[in-house]
């Protein structure tokens, strides 16, 4: 990822952050775009903005942003129980009819081969009905970028697929520049994945986007390897086993359960969800899935001192309320590589929770945008407050 591309990601992270704000319109304006319309569909807040930007040739182009908010436990304007139950309704359903007959015949892949988290698909369909008229009413030269944090990120990806299905791949290529996700859980999979060819040279190839006839570069995800949210609904989900091993009270995980270090986190989360008793049957029955992320993943790595393995050191950091160390490296990886790496190098049993004033720090950690190439991938090194942009995760209490 080139420096200007990471800078674009930094800007989109700010848009994803702004949609959480009570002063969203003012913050969007400060980012160079005006709010065209905002609304709420299926208990998810969304916003469409438009503006202008200077291109490399010095000309001016029309640009727009669709920012989608994630689950916010502090939001009193939505039905959190209804939304949480939809998020927990994770059984896979087929996306629908084929996107592109030519693509389906040449590759053997189609939309009929794409599985989607059922609850997320229902939400995305309601968002689609509300948002698409505003994209249609925009100037025909306007190119839109989709962005979202957490559930907002995965909803942005599913919206992309719905648009491709309904309007066609060429419409997407013409009107949608990029989809950015930040800390988004995986919600897609292939019903019948093609075999992996040992001599394949396309390391950036994404099977789900390929099945939709879309380029793999269209979706760019940013994840923190210790963040448990980006593992939800996947085969490396650290929380689902704890839910299965809950004790009689329905909150405290059994002493003999797995991933001992995560038990107090799970206990805290459930104690603060007053609707947990109503939600538990859905979670236990449907949340064990094998979904994968989509697009190129960018793994955000803090400085080495952030990887604390001594429980006493973690307690000391919490007691002293120390700031997280600056991000030192961003590694670009395919979905398969990112997932396998997370399982191997960041196993669930070693996930450390370092809560700060804003909530789950691992779900909010800032990303830098001062980039240099490294042998391991793309290395982004912090160069101080005066240099580069900062990719901020959302400073919002999610649990």
mmCIF file of C-alpha atoms in Angstrom:
data_model
loop_
_atom_site.group_PDB
_atom_site.id
_atom_site.type_symbol
_atom_site.label_atom_id
_atom_site.label_comp_id
_atom_site.label_asym_id
_atom_site.label_seq_id
_atom_site.Cartn_x
_atom_site.Cartn_y
_atom_site.Cartn_z
ATOM 1 C CA UNK A 1 0.000 0.000 0.000
ATOM 2 C CA UNK A 2 1.485 3.298 -1.103
ATOM 3 C CA UNK A 3 1.644 6.260 1.313
ATOM 4 C CA UNK A 4 -1.193 8.072 -0.469
ATOM 5 C CA UNK A 5 -3.360 4.953 -0.263
ATOM 6 C CA UNK A 6 -2.794 4.621 3.468
ATOM 7 C CA UNK A 7 -3.516 8.329 3.768
ATOM 8 C CA UNK A 8 -6.843 7.722 2.031
ATOM 9 C CA UNK A 9 -7.519 4.965 4.549
ATOM 10 C CA UNK A 10 -6.739 7.392 7.357
ATOM 11 C CA UNK A 11 -9.300 9.832 6.002
ATOM 12 C CA UNK A 12 -11.943 7.119 5.700
ATOM 13 C CA UNK A 13 -11.257 6.055 9.286
ATOM 14 C CA UNK A 14 -12.104 9.615 10.318
ATOM 15 C CA UNK A 15 -15.367 9.404 8.390
ATOM 16 C CA UNK A 16 -16.135 6.077 10.091
ATOM 17 C CA UNK A 17 -15.451 7.768 13.418
ATOM 18 C CA UNK A 18 -17.527 10.857 12.686
ATOM 19 C CA UNK A 19 -20.745 8.932 12.128
ATOM 20 C CA UNK A 20 -20.652 8.041 15.845
ATOM 21 C CA UNK A 21 -20.484 11.699 16.868
ATOM 22 C CA UNK A 22 -23.324 13.911 18.083
ATOM 23 C CA UNK A 23 -21.770 16.603 15.866
ATOM 24 C CA UNK A 24 -21.417 14.399 12.810
ATOM 25 C CA UNK A 25 -22.396 17.078 10.287
ATOM 26 C CA UNK A 26 -19.759 19.497 11.598
ATOM 27 C CA UNK A 27 -17.082 16.807 11.641
ATOM 28 C CA UNK A 28 -17.908 15.729 8.086
ATOM 29 C CA UNK A 29 -17.679 19.361 7.021
ATOM 30 C CA UNK A 30 -14.244 19.643 8.596
ATOM 31 C CA UNK A 31 -13.204 16.642 6.474
ATOM 32 C CA UNK A 32 -14.198 18.464 3.306
ATOM 33 C CA UNK A 33 -17.629 16.968 2.627
ATOM 34 C CA UNK A 34 -21.152 18.088 3.350
ATOM 35 C CA UNK A 35 -23.872 15.793 4.651
ATOM 36 C CA UNK A 36 -26.459 15.124 1.950
ATOM 37 C CA UNK A 37 -28.681 12.933 4.074
ATOM 38 C CA UNK A 38 -28.543 10.745 7.173
ATOM 39 C CA UNK A 39 -30.905 8.228 8.628
ATOM 40 C CA UNK A 40 -31.450 5.021 10.541
ATOM 41 C CA UNK A 41 -32.446 1.698 9.025
ATOM 42 C CA UNK A 42 -32.696 -1.598 10.902
ATOM 43 C CA UNK A 43 -31.312 0.195 14.000
ATOM 44 C CA UNK A 44 -28.134 1.166 12.108
ATOM 45 C CA UNK A 45 -27.230 4.825 11.608
ATOM 46 C CA UNK A 46 -25.947 5.790 8.160
ATOM 47 C CA UNK A 47 -24.831 8.970 6.417
ATOM 48 C CA UNK A 48 -24.208 10.031 2.815
ATOM 49 C CA UNK A 49 -21.855 12.951 2.125
ATOM 50 C CA UNK A 50 -20.578 14.683 -1.003
ATOM 51 C CA UNK A 51 -17.700 16.994 -1.847
ATOM 52 C CA UNK A 52 -14.796 17.620 -4.215
ATOM 53 C CA UNK A 53 -11.194 16.551 -4.247
ATOM 54 C CA UNK A 54 -8.136 17.339 -6.323
ATOM 55 C CA UNK A 55 -6.802 14.465 -8.405
ATOM 56 C CA UNK A 56 -3.190 13.758 -9.350
ATOM 57 C CA UNK A 57 -3.518 15.730 -12.580
ATOM 58 C CA UNK A 58 -4.605 18.807 -10.648
ATOM 59 C CA UNK A 59 -8.225 18.556 -11.703
ATOM 60 C CA UNK A 60 -11.242 18.443 -9.444
ATOM 61 C CA UNK A 61 -13.435 15.360 -9.121
ATOM 62 C CA UNK A 62 -16.726 14.767 -7.385
ATOM 63 C CA UNK A 63 -16.527 12.360 -4.464
ATOM 64 C CA UNK A 64 -19.001 11.018 -1.955
ATOM 65 C CA UNK A 65 -18.885 8.867 1.160
ATOM 66 C CA UNK A 66 -21.324 6.393 2.646
ATOM 67 C CA UNK A 67 -20.476 6.003 6.333
ATOM 68 C CA UNK A 68 -22.200 3.279 8.346
ATOM 69 C CA UNK A 69 -22.190 3.129 12.122
ATOM 70 C CA UNK A 70 -21.552 -0.062 14.055
ATOM 71 C CA UNK A 71 -23.238 -1.424 17.161
ATOM 72 C CA UNK A 72 -23.169 1.243 19.879
ATOM 73 C CA UNK A 73 -24.354 0.120 23.303
ATOM 74 C CA UNK A 74 -24.673 3.761 24.387
ATOM 75 C CA UNK A 75 -27.108 4.699 21.607
ATOM 76 C CA UNK A 76 -30.556 5.283 23.114
ATOM 77 C CA UNK A 77 -32.220 5.996 19.761
ATOM 78 C CA UNK A 78 -32.183 2.403 18.488
ATOM 79 C CA UNK A 79 -33.541 -0.912 19.731
ATOM 80 C CA UNK A 80 -30.328 -2.560 20.934
ATOM 81 C CA UNK A 81 -31.977 -5.898 21.771
ATOM 82 C CA UNK A 82 -33.464 -6.196 18.302
ATOM 83 C CA UNK A 83 -30.150 -5.252 16.702
ATOM 84 C CA UNK A 84 -28.136 -7.601 18.931
ATOM 85 C CA UNK A 85 -30.452 -10.488 18.099
ATOM 86 C CA UNK A 86 -30.027 -9.809 14.401
ATOM 87 C CA UNK A 87 -26.267 -9.753 14.805
ATOM 88 C CA UNK A 88 -26.486 -13.074 16.659
ATOM 89 C CA UNK A 89 -28.718 -14.576 13.934
ATOM 90 C CA UNK A 90 -25.629 -15.774 12.132
ATOM 91 C CA UNK A 91 -26.846 -18.804 10.176
ATOM 92 C CA UNK A 92 -25.613 -18.589 6.568
ATOM 93 C CA UNK A 93 -27.971 -17.925 3.680
ATOM 94 C CA UNK A 94 -27.203 -17.762 -0.032
ATOM 95 C CA UNK A 95 -26.775 -14.223 -1.284
ATOM 96 C CA UNK A 96 -28.967 -14.693 -4.335
ATOM 97 C CA UNK A 97 -28.887 -14.840 -8.088
ATOM 98 C CA UNK A 98 -25.737 -14.629 -10.204
ATOM 99 C CA UNK A 99 -24.072 -11.258 -10.615
ATOM 100 C CA UNK A 100 -22.509 -11.859 -13.962
ATOM 101 C CA UNK A 101 -23.344 -14.721 -16.323
ATOM 102 C CA UNK A 102 -20.034 -14.442 -18.192
ATOM 103 C CA UNK A 103 -18.051 -14.501 -14.945
ATOM 104 C CA UNK A 104 -20.052 -17.471 -13.673
ATOM 105 C CA UNK A 105 -19.444 -19.501 -16.830
ATOM 106 C CA UNK A 106 -15.732 -18.751 -17.015
ATOM 107 C CA UNK A 107 -14.929 -19.284 -13.344
ATOM 108 C CA UNK A 108 -17.652 -21.604 -12.093
ATOM 109 C CA UNK A 109 -18.343 -19.042 -9.350
ATOM 110 C CA UNK A 110 -21.418 -16.873 -8.867
ATOM 111 C CA UNK A 111 -23.475 -15.054 -6.258
ATOM 112 C CA UNK A 112 -25.296 -18.345 -5.766
ATOM 113 C CA UNK A 113 -22.056 -19.637 -4.258
ATOM 114 C CA UNK A 114 -21.718 -16.789 -1.727
ATOM 115 C CA UNK A 115 -23.009 -17.334 1.808
ATOM 116 C CA UNK A 116 -23.913 -14.384 4.019
ATOM 117 C CA UNK A 117 -24.597 -14.023 7.744
ATOM 118 C CA UNK A 118 -28.419 -14.052 7.697
ATOM 119 C CA UNK A 119 -29.007 -11.282 10.215
ATOM 120 C CA UNK A 120 -26.449 -8.988 8.605
ATOM 121 C CA UNK A 121 -27.992 -9.603 5.181
ATOM 122 C CA UNK A 122 -31.428 -8.580 6.470
ATOM 123 C CA UNK A 123 -29.973 -5.359 7.895
ATOM 124 C CA UNK A 124 -28.041 -4.667 4.682
ATOM 125 C CA UNK A 125 -31.190 -5.027 2.572
ATOM 126 C CA UNK A 126 -32.948 -2.359 4.636
ATOM 127 C CA UNK A 127 -29.918 -0.094 4.377
ATOM 128 C CA UNK A 128 -29.806 -0.665 0.629
ATOM 129 C CA UNK A 129 -33.441 0.424 0.219
ATOM 130 C CA UNK A 130 -32.730 3.678 2.085
ATOM 131 C CA UNK A 131 -29.294 4.532 0.718
ATOM 132 C CA UNK A 132 -29.453 3.645 -2.991
ATOM 133 C CA UNK A 133 -31.961 6.379 -3.989
ATOM 134 C CA UNK A 134 -29.476 8.980 -2.759
ATOM 135 C CA UNK A 135 -26.649 7.462 -4.791
ATOM 136 C CA UNK A 136 -28.940 7.479 -7.827
ATOM 137 C CA UNK A 137 -29.828 11.135 -7.257
ATOM 138 C CA UNK A 138 -26.191 12.181 -6.978
ATOM 139 C CA UNK A 139 -24.389 13.726 -9.938
ATOM 140 C CA UNK A 140 -23.535 10.886 -12.366
ATOM 141 C CA UNK A 141 -19.821 11.717 -12.105
ATOM 142 C CA UNK A 142 -19.764 11.281 -8.321
ATOM 143 C CA UNK A 143 -17.676 8.324 -7.179
ATOM 144 C CA UNK A 144 -18.503 6.982 -3.719
ATOM 145 C CA UNK A 145 -16.390 5.383 -1.007
ATOM 146 C CA UNK A 146 -18.024 3.171 1.630
ATOM 147 C CA UNK A 147 -16.596 3.081 5.137
ATOM 148 C CA UNK A 148 -17.547 1.633 8.501
ATOM 149 C CA UNK A 149 -16.200 0.416 11.819
ATOM 150 C CA UNK A 150 -17.099 -2.970 13.327
ATOM 151 C CA UNK A 151 -20.601 -3.951 12.133
ATOM 152 C CA UNK A 152 -20.579 -0.850 9.944
ATOM 153 C CA UNK A 153 -17.613 -2.303 8.083
ATOM 154 C CA UNK A 154 -19.080 -5.704 7.335
ATOM 155 C CA UNK A 155 -22.403 -4.080 6.369
ATOM 156 C CA UNK A 156 -20.493 -1.891 3.891
ATOM 157 C CA UNK A 157 -19.094 -5.012 2.220
ATOM 158 C CA UNK A 158 -22.484 -6.740 2.027
ATOM 159 C CA UNK A 159 -23.989 -3.530 0.606
ATOM 160 C CA UNK A 160 -21.284 -3.589 -2.073
ATOM 161 C CA UNK A 161 -22.339 -7.107 -3.064
ATOM 162 C CA UNK A 162 -26.038 -6.187 -3.081
ATOM 163 C CA UNK A 163 -25.322 -3.222 -5.356
ATOM 164 C CA UNK A 164 -23.293 -5.424 -7.704
ATOM 165 C CA UNK A 165 -26.113 -7.960 -7.741
ATOM 166 C CA UNK A 166 -28.856 -5.420 -8.382
ATOM 167 C CA UNK A 167 -27.114 -2.821 -10.572
ATOM 168 C CA UNK A 168 -24.357 -4.865 -12.134
ATOM 169 C CA UNK A 169 -20.603 -5.070 -11.862
ATOM 170 C CA UNK A 170 -20.003 -2.220 -14.316
ATOM 171 C CA UNK A 171 -22.094 0.133 -12.162
ATOM 172 C CA UNK A 172 -19.923 -0.739 -9.170
ATOM 173 C CA UNK A 173 -16.677 -0.242 -11.082
ATOM 174 C CA UNK A 174 -17.878 3.160 -12.278
ATOM 175 C CA UNK A 175 -19.494 4.537 -9.121
ATOM 176 C CA UNK A 176 -17.777 2.871 -6.137
ATOM 177 C CA UNK A 177 -14.097 3.580 -5.627
ATOM 178 C CA UNK A 178 -13.245 1.590 -2.493
ATOM 179 C CA UNK A 179 -14.817 -0.011 0.582
ATOM 180 C CA UNK A 180 -12.889 0.496 3.829
ATOM 181 C CA UNK A 181 -13.536 -1.575 6.947
ATOM 182 C CA UNK A 182 -12.063 -1.069 10.427
ATOM 183 C CA UNK A 183 -12.244 -3.843 13.012
ATOM 184 C CA UNK A 184 -15.047 -5.580 11.103
ATOM 185 C CA UNK A 185 -16.120 -9.154 11.934
ATOM 186 C CA UNK A 186 -16.279 -11.609 9.003
ATOM 187 C CA UNK A 187 -19.784 -12.358 7.690
ATOM 188 C CA UNK A 188 -19.204 -14.017 4.278
ATOM 189 C CA UNK A 189 -18.076 -17.369 2.947
ATOM 190 C CA UNK A 190 -18.213 -19.493 -0.191
ATOM 191 C CA UNK A 191 -20.653 -22.394 -0.231
ATOM 192 C CA UNK A 192 -18.328 -24.423 -2.421
ATOM 193 C CA UNK A 193 -14.790 -22.982 -2.249
ATOM 194 C CA UNK A 194 -12.599 -23.744 -5.282
ATOM 195 C CA UNK A 195 -9.442 -25.782 -4.734
ATOM 196 C CA UNK A 196 -6.280 -23.847 -3.968
ATOM 197 C CA UNK A 197 -3.822 -24.276 -6.825
ATOM 198 C CA UNK A 198 -0.228 -24.803 -5.642
ATOM 199 C CA UNK A 199 1.183 -22.840 -8.592
ATOM 200 C CA UNK A 200 -1.141 -19.869 -8.147
ATOM 201 C CA UNK A 201 0.750 -16.564 -8.458
ATOM 202 C CA UNK A 202 -2.098 -14.185 -7.603
ATOM 203 C CA UNK A 203 -1.395 -13.638 -3.907
ATOM 204 C CA UNK A 204 -3.949 -10.829 -3.679
ATOM 205 C CA UNK A 205 -6.798 -12.874 -5.122
ATOM 206 C CA UNK A 206 -10.020 -12.793 -3.099
ATOM 207 C CA UNK A 207 -12.421 -15.624 -3.917
ATOM 208 C CA UNK A 208 -15.570 -13.906 -2.651
ATOM 209 C CA UNK A 209 -15.017 -10.724 -4.632
ATOM 210 C CA UNK A 210 -13.959 -12.858 -7.599
ATOM 211 C CA UNK A 211 -17.249 -14.734 -7.363
ATOM 212 C CA UNK A 212 -19.017 -11.390 -7.597
ATOM 213 C CA UNK A 213 -16.940 -10.367 -10.612
ATOM 214 C CA UNK A 214 -15.256 -7.606 -8.615
ATOM 215 C CA UNK A 215 -11.545 -6.786 -8.227
ATOM 216 C CA UNK A 216 -9.871 -7.875 -5.005
ATOM 217 C CA UNK A 217 -8.469 -4.374 -4.510
ATOM 218 C CA UNK A 218 -11.965 -2.924 -4.056
ATOM 219 C CA UNK A 219 -12.126 -3.795 -0.326
ATOM 220 C CA UNK A 220 -9.442 -2.776 2.169
ATOM 221 C CA UNK A 221 -9.750 -3.940 5.762
ATOM 222 C CA UNK A 222 -7.772 -2.812 8.815
ATOM 223 C CA UNK A 223 -7.587 -5.117 11.841
ATOM 224 C CA UNK A 224 -5.712 -5.313 15.131
ATOM 225 C CA UNK A 225 -4.549 -8.896 15.759
ATOM 226 C CA UNK A 226 -5.540 -8.903 19.457
ATOM 227 C CA UNK A 227 -9.044 -7.607 18.712
ATOM 228 C CA UNK A 228 -11.529 -10.403 19.515
ATOM 229 C CA UNK A 229 -14.320 -8.700 17.523
ATOM 230 C CA UNK A 230 -12.628 -9.351 14.168
ATOM 231 C CA UNK A 231 -12.626 -13.071 15.045
ATOM 232 C CA UNK A 232 -16.363 -13.339 15.693
ATOM 233 C CA UNK A 233 -18.265 -15.852 13.548
ATOM 234 C CA UNK A 234 -14.986 -17.427 12.376
ATOM 235 C CA UNK A 235 -13.192 -20.663 13.214
ATOM 236 C CA UNK A 236 -10.863 -18.695 15.511
ATOM 237 C CA UNK A 237 -13.678 -16.981 17.446
ATOM 238 C CA UNK A 238 -12.458 -16.796 21.077
ATOM 239 C CA UNK A 239 -15.798 -15.872 22.655
ATOM 240 C CA UNK A 240 -18.197 -18.537 21.387
ATOM 241 C CA UNK A 241 -16.574 -21.405 23.361
ATOM 242 C CA UNK A 242 -16.978 -19.328 26.509
ATOM 243 C CA UNK A 243 -20.678 -18.862 25.839
ATOM 244 C CA UNK A 244 -21.117 -22.598 25.383
ATOM 245 C CA UNK A 245 -19.339 -23.213 28.705
ATOM 246 C CA UNK A 246 -21.454 -20.802 30.761
ATOM 247 C CA UNK A 247 -22.388 -21.873 34.272
ATOM 248 C CA UNK A 248 -25.819 -22.112 35.880
ATOM 249 C CA UNK A 249 -26.184 -18.360 36.269
ATOM 250 C CA UNK A 250 -25.827 -17.892 32.537
ATOM 251 C CA UNK A 251 -23.008 -15.369 32.985
ATOM 252 C CA UNK A 252 -19.915 -16.829 34.642
ATOM 253 C CA UNK A 253 -17.993 -19.203 32.330
ATOM 254 C CA UNK A 254 -17.235 -22.610 33.830
ATOM 255 C CA UNK A 255 -13.888 -22.865 35.588
ATOM 256 C CA UNK A 256 -13.002 -25.775 33.297
ATOM 257 C CA UNK A 257 -13.834 -23.829 30.147
ATOM 258 C CA UNK A 258 -11.313 -22.776 27.497
ATOM 259 C CA UNK A 259 -9.304 -19.556 27.164
ATOM 260 C CA UNK A 260 -9.039 -18.674 30.830
ATOM 261 C CA UNK A 261 -7.754 -15.139 30.223
ATOM 262 C CA UNK A 262 -10.945 -14.160 28.370
ATOM 263 C CA UNK A 263 -13.410 -15.282 31.031
ATOM 264 C CA UNK A 264 -13.455 -12.004 32.995
ATOM 265 C CA UNK A 265 -13.991 -10.110 29.723
ATOM 266 C CA UNK A 266 -16.938 -12.293 28.796
ATOM 267 C CA UNK A 267 -18.357 -12.010 32.302
ATOM 268 C CA UNK A 268 -18.134 -8.197 32.177
ATOM 269 C CA UNK A 269 -19.778 -8.039 28.771
ATOM 270 C CA UNK A 270 -22.692 -10.255 29.778
ATOM 271 C CA UNK A 271 -23.228 -8.483 33.092
ATOM 272 C CA UNK A 272 -23.632 -5.214 31.210
ATOM 273 C CA UNK A 273 -26.080 -6.601 28.651
ATOM 274 C CA UNK A 274 -29.454 -6.471 30.336
ATOM 275 C CA UNK A 275 -30.978 -8.297 27.369
ATOM 276 C CA UNK A 276 -28.519 -11.219 27.530
ATOM 277 C CA UNK A 277 -31.095 -13.779 28.837
ATOM 278 C CA UNK A 278 -33.297 -13.104 25.795
ATOM 279 C CA UNK A 279 -30.360 -13.173 23.412
ATOM 280 C CA UNK A 280 -28.537 -16.254 24.726
ATOM 281 C CA UNK A 281 -30.543 -18.943 22.827
ATOM 282 C CA UNK A 282 -29.834 -17.250 19.498
ATOM 283 C CA UNK A 283 -26.121 -16.886 20.252
ATOM 284 C CA UNK A 284 -25.685 -20.491 21.376
ATOM 285 C CA UNK A 285 -27.702 -21.822 18.452
ATOM 286 C CA UNK A 286 -26.260 -19.821 15.567
ATOM 287 C CA UNK A 287 -22.987 -18.014 16.259
ATOM 288 C CA UNK A 288 -20.609 -20.936 15.637
ATOM 289 C CA UNK A 289 -19.740 -20.203 11.989
ATOM 290 C CA UNK A 290 -16.788 -20.242 9.614
ATOM 291 C CA UNK A 291 -17.038 -16.871 7.903
ATOM 292 C CA UNK A 292 -13.994 -15.130 6.457
ATOM 293 C CA UNK A 293 -13.005 -11.540 5.803
ATOM 294 C CA UNK A 294 -13.052 -9.967 2.353
ATOM 295 C CA UNK A 295 -10.446 -8.046 0.378
ATOM 296 C CA UNK A 296 -6.902 -7.143 1.302
ATOM 297 C CA UNK A 297 -6.385 -7.097 5.064
ATOM 298 C CA UNK A 298 -4.001 -4.680 6.770
ATOM 299 C CA UNK A 299 -2.804 -5.955 10.137
ATOM 300 C CA UNK A 300 -2.024 -3.147 12.536
ATOM 301 C CA UNK A 301 0.822 -3.985 14.884
ATOM 302 C CA UNK A 302 1.691 -1.784 17.883
ATOM 303 C CA UNK A 303 5.230 -1.421 19.142
ATOM 304 C CA UNK A 304 6.613 -4.671 20.627
ATOM 305 C CA UNK A 305 6.216 -3.406 24.199
ATOM 306 C CA UNK A 306 2.431 -3.609 23.748
ATOM 307 C CA UNK A 307 2.588 -7.388 23.598
ATOM 308 C CA UNK A 308 2.519 -8.013 27.313
ATOM 309 C CA UNK A 309 2.371 -11.620 28.441
ATOM 310 C CA UNK A 310 2.937 -11.062 32.143
ATOM 311 C CA UNK A 311 -0.464 -10.683 33.890
ATOM 312 C CA UNK A 312 1.138 -8.487 36.541
ATOM 313 C CA UNK A 313 2.379 -6.125 33.843
ATOM 314 C CA UNK A 314 -1.120 -5.891 32.426
ATOM 315 C CA UNK A 315 -2.558 -5.098 35.843
ATOM 316 C CA UNK A 316 0.116 -2.455 36.367
ATOM 317 C CA UNK A 317 -0.695 -0.833 33.019
ATOM 318 C CA UNK A 318 -4.390 -0.744 33.886
ATOM 319 C CA UNK A 319 -3.731 0.710 37.326
ATOM 320 C CA UNK A 320 -1.468 3.430 35.936
ATOM 321 C CA UNK A 321 -3.822 4.086 32.989
ATOM 322 C CA UNK A 322 -0.917 4.067 30.561
ATOM 323 C CA UNK A 323 -1.531 5.015 26.944
ATOM 324 C CA UNK A 324 -1.182 2.367 24.261
ATOM 325 C CA UNK A 325 2.151 2.447 22.459
ATOM 326 C CA UNK A 326 2.137 3.927 18.964
ATOM 327 C CA UNK A 327 1.569 1.628 16.018
ATOM 328 C CA UNK A 328 4.852 0.522 14.518
ATOM 329 C CA UNK A 329 3.933 -1.703 11.587
ATOM 330 C CA UNK A 330 1.072 -2.339 9.160
ATOM 331 C CA UNK A 331 1.331 -5.624 7.279
ATOM 332 C CA UNK A 332 -0.711 -6.228 4.142
ATOM 333 C CA UNK A 333 -2.014 -9.803 3.878
ATOM 334 C CA UNK A 334 -4.652 -11.837 2.137
ATOM 335 C CA UNK A 335 -7.673 -12.957 4.127
ATOM 336 C CA UNK A 336 -6.358 -16.514 4.371
ATOM 337 C CA UNK A 337 -2.912 -15.326 5.426
ATOM 338 C CA UNK A 338 -4.283 -12.901 8.001
ATOM 339 C CA UNK A 339 -6.564 -15.511 9.570
ATOM 340 C CA UNK A 340 -3.906 -18.213 9.687
ATOM 341 C CA UNK A 341 -1.389 -15.744 11.091
ATOM 342 C CA UNK A 342 -3.796 -14.594 13.790
ATOM 343 C CA UNK A 343 -4.443 -18.173 14.835
ATOM 344 C CA UNK A 344 -0.758 -19.042 14.943
ATOM 345 C CA UNK A 345 0.850 -15.861 16.289
ATOM 346 C CA UNK A 346 -2.033 -14.420 18.320
ATOM 347 C CA UNK A 347 -3.897 -17.435 19.761
ATOM 348 C CA UNK A 348 -7.171 -16.704 21.614
ATOM 349 C CA UNK A 349 -5.780 -17.906 24.917
ATOM 350 C CA UNK A 350 -3.179 -15.112 24.851
ATOM 351 C CA UNK A 351 -5.507 -12.241 23.942
ATOM 352 C CA UNK A 352 -5.016 -9.505 26.515
ATOM 353 C CA UNK A 353 -7.704 -6.971 27.287
ATOM 354 C CA UNK A 354 -6.382 -3.545 28.204
ATOM 355 C CA UNK A 355 -9.465 -1.373 28.731
ATOM 356 C CA UNK A 356 -9.095 2.364 28.678
ATOM 357 C CA UNK A 357 -11.454 5.246 29.216
ATOM 358 C CA UNK A 358 -13.154 4.598 25.886
ATOM 359 C CA UNK A 359 -13.738 0.870 26.242
ATOM 360 C CA UNK A 360 -12.039 -1.965 24.373
ATOM 361 C CA UNK A 361 -8.664 -0.525 23.339
ATOM 362 C CA UNK A 362 -7.917 -3.416 21.015
ATOM 363 C CA UNK A 363 -11.082 -2.530 19.079
ATOM 364 C CA UNK A 364 -10.114 1.165 18.865
ATOM 365 C CA UNK A 365 -6.342 1.373 18.514
ATOM 366 C CA UNK A 366 -4.987 4.142 16.230
ATOM 367 C CA UNK A 367 -3.177 3.321 12.990
ATOM 368 C CA UNK A 368 -0.404 5.467 11.512
ATOM 369 C CA UNK A 369 -0.071 6.514 7.904
ATOM 370 C CA UNK A 370 3.615 7.225 7.430
ATOM 371 C CA UNK A 371 4.607 4.352 5.188
ATOM 372 C CA UNK A 372 7.770 2.719 4.007
ATOM 373 C CA UNK A 373 8.262 -0.569 2.201
ATOM 374 C CA UNK A 374 9.690 -3.477 4.171
ATOM 375 C CA UNK A 375 10.657 -7.040 3.312
ATOM 376 C CA UNK A 376 7.790 -8.427 5.403
ATOM 377 C CA UNK A 377 5.114 -6.319 3.758
ATOM 378 C CA UNK A 378 4.154 -2.718 4.138
ATOM 379 C CA UNK A 379 5.679 -1.148 7.201
ATOM 380 C CA UNK A 380 4.093 1.996 8.635
ATOM 381 C CA UNK A 381 6.260 3.725 11.195
ATOM 382 C CA UNK A 382 5.058 6.414 13.518
ATOM 383 C CA UNK A 383 6.865 9.677 12.789
ATOM 384 C CA UNK A 384 5.436 11.890 15.499
ATOM 385 C CA UNK A 385 2.360 14.039 15.729
ATOM 386 C CA UNK A 386 3.557 16.466 13.051
ATOM 387 C CA UNK A 387 4.118 13.819 10.379
ATOM 388 C CA UNK A 388 1.559 11.807 8.469
ATOM 389 C CA UNK A 389 -2.090 11.192 9.239
ATOM 390 C CA UNK A 390 -3.501 9.038 12.024
ATOM 391 C CA UNK A 391 -5.953 6.276 11.311
ATOM 392 C CA UNK A 392 -8.162 6.394 14.376
ATOM 393 C CA UNK A 393 -10.361 3.544 15.400
ATOM 394 C CA UNK A 394 -13.637 4.536 16.950
ATOM 395 C CA UNK A 395 -13.404 5.968 20.491
ATOM 396 C CA UNK A 396 -16.725 4.550 21.549
ATOM 397 C CA UNK A 397 -17.739 2.188 24.312
ATOM 398 C CA UNK A 398 -18.973 -0.901 22.479
ATOM 399 C CA UNK A 399 -19.615 -2.994 25.545
#
